[in-house]
């Protein structure tokens, strides 16, 4: 999966940190993938509870769309989350 990450400058222009940031991640439809995505966000943000998220199954059921809306402190946290999610098995695309 090749995804170009936004730059710190671009993120700081578009968002006033700290703020709620929307991540969209599409991957294989299994509970392990969802759990790994949520775990990455929790670990990176050092939060005790799951961030707000929604899951939608794609037509055909092979993929899920995960929308997460955690509060992030900086553009660097956003990029760190994208980098770690980018390494997960089952990832199709993220934006």
Tab-separated table of C-alpha atoms in Angstrom:
chain	number	residue	atom	x	y	z
A	1	UNK	CA	0.000	0.000	0.000
A	2	UNK	CA	1.550	3.273	-1.091
A	3	UNK	CA	0.104	6.314	0.605
A	4	UNK	CA	1.827	9.685	0.713
A	5	UNK	CA	1.652	11.253	4.139
A	6	UNK	CA	0.697	14.883	4.674
A	7	UNK	CA	3.516	17.163	5.807
A	8	UNK	CA	3.653	18.809	9.227
A	9	UNK	CA	3.340	22.198	7.480
A	10	UNK	CA	0.234	21.158	5.563
A	11	UNK	CA	-1.412	19.716	8.683
A	12	UNK	CA	-0.603	22.828	10.735
A	13	UNK	CA	-2.067	25.073	8.024
A	14	UNK	CA	-5.307	23.093	7.906
A	15	UNK	CA	-5.787	22.386	11.639
A	16	UNK	CA	-5.437	24.254	14.927
A	17	UNK	CA	-3.818	21.684	17.226
A	18	UNK	CA	-4.843	20.271	19.629
A	19	UNK	CA	-8.014	19.276	17.781
A	20	UNK	CA	-10.207	16.377	16.792
A	21	UNK	CA	-8.732	14.756	13.665
A	22	UNK	CA	-10.580	12.452	11.286
A	23	UNK	CA	-8.796	9.312	10.112
A	24	UNK	CA	-10.365	7.083	7.432
A	25	UNK	CA	-8.880	3.615	7.153
A	26	UNK	CA	-10.035	0.836	4.860
A	27	UNK	CA	-8.833	-2.693	5.427
A	28	UNK	CA	-9.690	-6.361	5.611
A	29	UNK	CA	-12.976	-7.135	7.304
A	30	UNK	CA	-11.848	-8.876	10.455
A	31	UNK	CA	-11.916	-8.010	14.135
A	32	UNK	CA	-8.132	-8.291	14.398
A	33	UNK	CA	-7.610	-5.469	11.879
A	34	UNK	CA	-10.076	-3.192	13.665
A	35	UNK	CA	-8.465	-3.976	17.037
A	36	UNK	CA	-4.968	-3.244	15.682
A	37	UNK	CA	-6.038	0.135	14.246
A	38	UNK	CA	-7.698	1.201	17.513
A	39	UNK	CA	-4.666	-0.039	19.506
A	40	UNK	CA	-2.270	2.014	17.359
A	41	UNK	CA	-4.271	5.194	18.007
A	42	UNK	CA	-4.509	4.503	21.747
A	43	UNK	CA	-0.798	3.757	22.056
A	44	UNK	CA	0.307	6.737	19.985
A	45	UNK	CA	-1.934	9.182	21.875
A	46	UNK	CA	-1.342	7.524	25.277
A	47	UNK	CA	-5.067	7.316	25.995
A	48	UNK	CA	-6.779	4.802	28.268
A	49	UNK	CA	-10.032	4.437	26.347
A	50	UNK	CA	-10.855	3.817	22.696
A	51	UNK	CA	-11.184	6.982	20.607
A	52	UNK	CA	-14.568	7.631	18.983
A	53	UNK	CA	-14.889	5.445	15.884
A	54	UNK	CA	-17.409	4.054	13.401
A	55	UNK	CA	-17.135	0.929	11.294
A	56	UNK	CA	-18.943	0.245	8.032
A	57	UNK	CA	-18.712	-2.992	6.135
A	58	UNK	CA	-18.202	-2.693	2.393
A	59	UNK	CA	-20.653	-4.275	-0.032
A	60	UNK	CA	-19.548	-7.872	-0.354
A	61	UNK	CA	-18.124	-7.899	3.165
A	62	UNK	CA	-14.427	-8.219	2.253
A	63	UNK	CA	-13.414	-4.812	3.611
A	64	UNK	CA	-14.338	-2.435	6.402
A	65	UNK	CA	-14.157	1.332	6.532
A	66	UNK	CA	-13.033	2.613	9.924
A	67	UNK	CA	-13.532	6.298	10.743
A	68	UNK	CA	-11.728	7.440	13.890
A	69	UNK	CA	-12.025	10.889	15.473
A	70	UNK	CA	-9.484	11.180	18.309
A	71	UNK	CA	-8.232	14.442	19.780
A	72	UNK	CA	-4.619	14.842	18.677
A	73	UNK	CA	-2.100	17.220	20.219
A	74	UNK	CA	0.093	17.886	17.179
A	75	UNK	CA	0.700	17.302	13.483
A	76	UNK	CA	3.525	14.945	14.498
A	77	UNK	CA	1.014	12.681	16.275
A	78	UNK	CA	-1.135	12.549	13.126
A	79	UNK	CA	1.861	11.523	11.017
A	80	UNK	CA	2.993	8.954	13.608
A	81	UNK	CA	-0.463	7.328	13.543
A	82	UNK	CA	-0.490	7.248	9.730
A	83	UNK	CA	3.004	5.684	9.710
A	84	UNK	CA	2.072	2.942	12.167
A	85	UNK	CA	-1.287	2.153	10.545
A	86	UNK	CA	0.561	1.998	7.218
A	87	UNK	CA	2.519	-1.007	8.510
A	88	UNK	CA	-0.535	-3.064	9.476
A	89	UNK	CA	-1.394	-6.273	7.630
A	90	UNK	CA	-4.759	-5.973	5.934
A	91	UNK	CA	-4.558	-2.244	5.166
A	92	UNK	CA	-6.061	-1.265	1.805
A	93	UNK	CA	-6.003	2.537	1.941
A	94	UNK	CA	-5.975	5.365	4.485
A	95	UNK	CA	-6.666	9.068	4.284
